[in-house]
């Protein structure tokens, strides 16, 4: 028999999943709560039991997609010969996942607009930026790189990877994936401390 907590969790998951599809297809502004409710097959009361607003639903979707993107990126790679190479491979893996239209729409296009710059950065701090900082710290500890500011460098690399993903979506013509990956690899390799 299912417990009340399990039913609540299942309802929340249905709402987030339905909202995710709607936000990715039509964007935040053009998605109405009725669309989410119809897709999820839940009542308005059920949705507002879990979320105070459509924006709160979007934030849950943003967090879910961000966590999944990082997890999928980690699954797509194995340990490299050095911490810097591991960081480069992790960035490339994230880029490959972030090029997917649904992921790009939610994390890169809609996220900062809907959540606002500060909230999007706070969430980034808890997810991708934290992973980036840990990767950079390992490379620093191994003596492969030196940076003036760990925080600023992590933010710059995060912004670089996001910009590359956005260019795949919006540039006309879109750069080839191989060109993007070579450029990212060259930039990050440039952080290496001369021997």
Short mmCIF file of C-alpha atoms in Angstrom, two decimals:
data_model
loop_
_atom_site.label_atom_id
_atom_site.label_comp_id
_atom_site.label_asym_id
_atom_site.label_seq_id
_atom_site.Cartn_x
_atom_site.Cartn_y
_atom_site.Cartn_z
CA UNK A 1 0.00 0.00 0.00
CA UNK A 2 1.26 3.44 -0.91
CA UNK A 3 1.81 5.94 1.86
CA UNK A 4 0.58 9.52 1.77
CA UNK A 5 4.18 10.73 1.42
CA UNK A 6 4.69 8.49 -1.61
CA UNK A 7 1.48 9.77 -3.22
CA UNK A 8 2.54 13.37 -2.61
CA UNK A 9 5.97 12.69 -4.11
CA UNK A 10 4.38 11.00 -7.14
CA UNK A 11 2.03 13.97 -7.67
CA UNK A 12 4.91 16.43 -7.41
CA UNK A 13 6.93 14.38 -9.90
CA UNK A 14 4.00 14.33 -12.35
CA UNK A 15 3.65 18.10 -12.11
CA UNK A 16 7.37 18.73 -12.63
CA UNK A 17 7.53 16.30 -15.55
CA UNK A 18 4.50 17.81 -17.27
CA UNK A 19 5.75 21.35 -16.67
CA UNK A 20 9.16 20.43 -18.03
CA UNK A 21 7.68 19.31 -21.35
CA UNK A 22 5.44 22.36 -21.59
CA UNK A 23 8.17 24.87 -20.69
CA UNK A 24 10.59 23.29 -23.16
CA UNK A 25 8.04 23.32 -26.00
CA UNK A 26 6.32 26.67 -25.52
CA UNK A 27 8.43 28.59 -23.02
CA UNK A 28 7.50 29.89 -19.60
CA UNK A 29 5.38 32.83 -20.71
CA UNK A 30 3.29 30.81 -23.15
CA UNK A 31 2.75 27.90 -20.77
CA UNK A 32 -0.40 28.28 -18.70
CA UNK A 33 -1.00 26.44 -15.47
CA UNK A 34 -3.97 24.76 -17.16
CA UNK A 35 -1.56 23.24 -19.70
CA UNK A 36 0.54 21.80 -16.89
CA UNK A 37 -2.50 20.49 -15.04
CA UNK A 38 -3.90 18.83 -18.15
CA UNK A 39 -0.56 17.22 -19.01
CA UNK A 40 -0.01 16.04 -15.43
CA UNK A 41 -3.59 14.92 -14.91
CA UNK A 42 -3.84 16.64 -11.53
CA UNK A 43 -6.10 19.27 -10.02
CA UNK A 44 -5.20 22.91 -9.49
CA UNK A 45 -5.40 22.29 -5.76
CA UNK A 46 -2.85 19.48 -6.04
CA UNK A 47 -0.47 21.76 -7.90
CA UNK A 48 -0.82 24.60 -5.42
CA UNK A 49 -0.35 22.16 -2.55
CA UNK A 50 3.20 21.66 -3.84
CA UNK A 51 3.95 25.01 -5.49
CA UNK A 52 2.87 28.56 -4.71
CA UNK A 53 3.19 29.75 -8.30
CA UNK A 54 4.06 28.80 -11.85
CA UNK A 55 7.48 30.33 -11.21
CA UNK A 56 8.00 27.91 -8.31
CA UNK A 57 7.11 25.03 -10.64
CA UNK A 58 9.67 26.35 -13.12
CA UNK A 59 12.32 26.51 -10.40
CA UNK A 60 11.68 22.84 -9.57
CA UNK A 61 12.02 22.00 -13.27
CA UNK A 62 15.23 24.04 -13.51
CA UNK A 63 16.77 22.23 -10.53
CA UNK A 64 15.72 18.83 -11.89
CA UNK A 65 17.16 19.50 -15.35
CA UNK A 66 20.36 20.96 -13.87
CA UNK A 67 20.89 17.95 -11.59
CA UNK A 68 20.16 15.51 -14.41
CA UNK A 69 22.51 17.31 -16.79
CA UNK A 70 25.36 17.14 -14.29
CA UNK A 71 24.62 13.48 -13.51
CA UNK A 72 24.46 12.56 -17.20
CA UNK A 73 27.69 14.43 -17.85
CA UNK A 74 29.43 12.47 -15.12
CA UNK A 75 28.16 9.18 -16.56
CA UNK A 76 29.49 10.00 -20.01
CA UNK A 77 33.13 10.20 -18.96
CA UNK A 78 35.85 8.29 -17.22
CA UNK A 79 38.81 9.58 -15.24
CA UNK A 80 41.50 11.14 -17.38
CA UNK A 81 45.26 11.32 -17.00
CA UNK A 82 45.09 14.53 -14.92
CA UNK A 83 42.69 16.73 -12.95
CA UNK A 84 42.77 19.40 -15.67
CA UNK A 85 41.95 16.82 -18.32
CA UNK A 86 39.12 15.56 -16.09
CA UNK A 87 37.78 19.12 -15.90
CA UNK A 88 38.01 19.54 -19.67
CA UNK A 89 36.21 16.24 -20.27
CA UNK A 90 33.51 17.15 -17.73
CA UNK A 91 32.94 20.50 -19.47
CA UNK A 92 32.75 18.79 -22.87
CA UNK A 93 30.31 16.19 -21.52
CA UNK A 94 28.11 18.93 -20.01
CA UNK A 95 28.20 20.82 -23.30
CA UNK A 96 27.04 17.75 -25.21
CA UNK A 97 24.05 17.33 -22.90
CA UNK A 98 23.30 21.07 -22.80
CA UNK A 99 23.01 21.16 -26.60
CA UNK A 100 19.82 19.13 -26.35
CA UNK A 101 16.94 21.51 -27.09
CA UNK A 102 14.95 20.78 -23.92
CA UNK A 103 17.97 21.19 -21.66
CA UNK A 104 19.13 24.35 -23.43
CA UNK A 105 15.66 25.91 -23.37
CA UNK A 106 15.23 25.40 -19.64
CA UNK A 107 18.74 25.98 -18.31
CA UNK A 108 20.08 28.59 -20.70
CA UNK A 109 17.19 30.41 -22.38
CA UNK A 110 14.39 30.46 -19.85
CA UNK A 111 16.14 29.95 -16.51
CA UNK A 112 17.84 33.31 -16.01
CA UNK A 113 14.82 35.20 -17.38
CA UNK A 114 12.22 33.42 -15.28
CA UNK A 115 14.18 33.03 -12.05
CA UNK A 116 16.08 36.29 -12.23
CA UNK A 117 19.83 36.67 -12.32
CA UNK A 118 20.39 36.33 -8.55
CA UNK A 119 18.25 33.23 -8.04
CA UNK A 120 19.67 31.53 -11.14
CA UNK A 121 23.18 32.22 -9.82
CA UNK A 122 22.27 30.90 -6.37
CA UNK A 123 21.02 27.66 -7.94
CA UNK A 124 24.09 27.51 -10.18
CA UNK A 125 26.26 27.86 -7.06
CA UNK A 126 24.62 24.73 -5.65
CA UNK A 127 25.03 22.69 -8.82
CA UNK A 128 27.29 23.29 -11.82
CA UNK A 129 29.41 26.01 -10.26
CA UNK A 130 30.18 23.81 -7.27
CA UNK A 131 31.29 21.01 -9.59
CA UNK A 132 33.39 23.48 -11.58
CA UNK A 133 35.09 24.81 -8.44
CA UNK A 134 35.93 21.30 -7.25
CA UNK A 135 37.42 20.46 -10.66
CA UNK A 136 39.52 23.61 -10.66
CA UNK A 137 40.63 22.99 -7.05
CA UNK A 138 41.88 19.51 -7.98
CA UNK A 139 43.84 20.95 -10.92
CA UNK A 140 45.31 23.66 -8.65
CA UNK A 141 46.27 21.12 -5.98
CA UNK A 142 47.96 18.97 -8.66
CA UNK A 143 49.99 22.03 -9.71
CA UNK A 144 48.54 21.99 -13.22
CA UNK A 145 47.02 25.47 -13.10
CA UNK A 146 47.27 28.69 -11.12
CA UNK A 147 44.37 31.13 -10.93
CA UNK A 148 44.02 34.48 -9.21
CA UNK A 149 40.50 33.74 -8.01
CA UNK A 150 38.94 30.29 -7.88
CA UNK A 151 35.42 31.72 -7.72
CA UNK A 152 35.89 34.09 -10.65
CA UNK A 153 37.64 31.46 -12.77
CA UNK A 154 34.84 28.96 -12.11
CA UNK A 155 32.25 31.57 -13.11
CA UNK A 156 34.18 32.48 -16.26
CA UNK A 157 34.52 28.85 -17.34
CA UNK A 158 30.84 28.21 -16.55
CA UNK A 159 29.87 31.26 -18.62
CA UNK A 160 32.12 30.12 -21.47
CA UNK A 161 30.55 26.67 -21.61
CA UNK A 162 27.03 28.15 -21.45
CA UNK A 163 27.86 30.64 -24.23
CA UNK A 164 29.14 27.83 -26.43
CA UNK A 165 25.92 25.89 -25.84
CA UNK A 166 23.83 28.99 -26.60
CA UNK A 167 25.71 29.58 -29.84
CA UNK A 168 24.72 26.11 -30.98
CA UNK A 169 21.10 27.13 -30.51
CA UNK A 170 21.04 30.69 -31.78
CA UNK A 171 23.94 31.34 -34.14
CA UNK A 172 23.17 31.30 -37.85
CA UNK A 173 24.81 29.25 -39.09
CA UNK A 174 25.33 27.23 -35.93
CA UNK A 175 28.93 26.29 -35.29
CA UNK A 176 29.73 22.62 -35.70
CA UNK A 177 29.95 20.62 -32.49
CA UNK A 178 33.51 19.60 -33.29
CA UNK A 179 34.57 23.25 -33.70
CA UNK A 180 32.96 24.16 -30.40
CA UNK A 181 34.62 21.32 -28.57
CA UNK A 182 38.05 22.10 -30.03
CA UNK A 183 37.69 25.76 -29.01
CA UNK A 184 36.62 24.82 -25.47
CA UNK A 185 39.47 22.32 -25.13
CA UNK A 186 42.02 24.88 -26.38
CA UNK A 187 40.76 27.57 -24.00
CA UNK A 188 40.79 25.32 -20.95
CA UNK A 189 44.15 23.83 -21.88
CA UNK A 190 45.46 27.39 -21.92
CA UNK A 191 44.97 27.49 -18.14
CA UNK A 192 47.80 24.97 -17.78
CA UNK A 193 50.80 26.30 -15.86
CA UNK A 194 53.90 26.26 -18.08
CA UNK A 195 56.29 23.47 -17.12
#
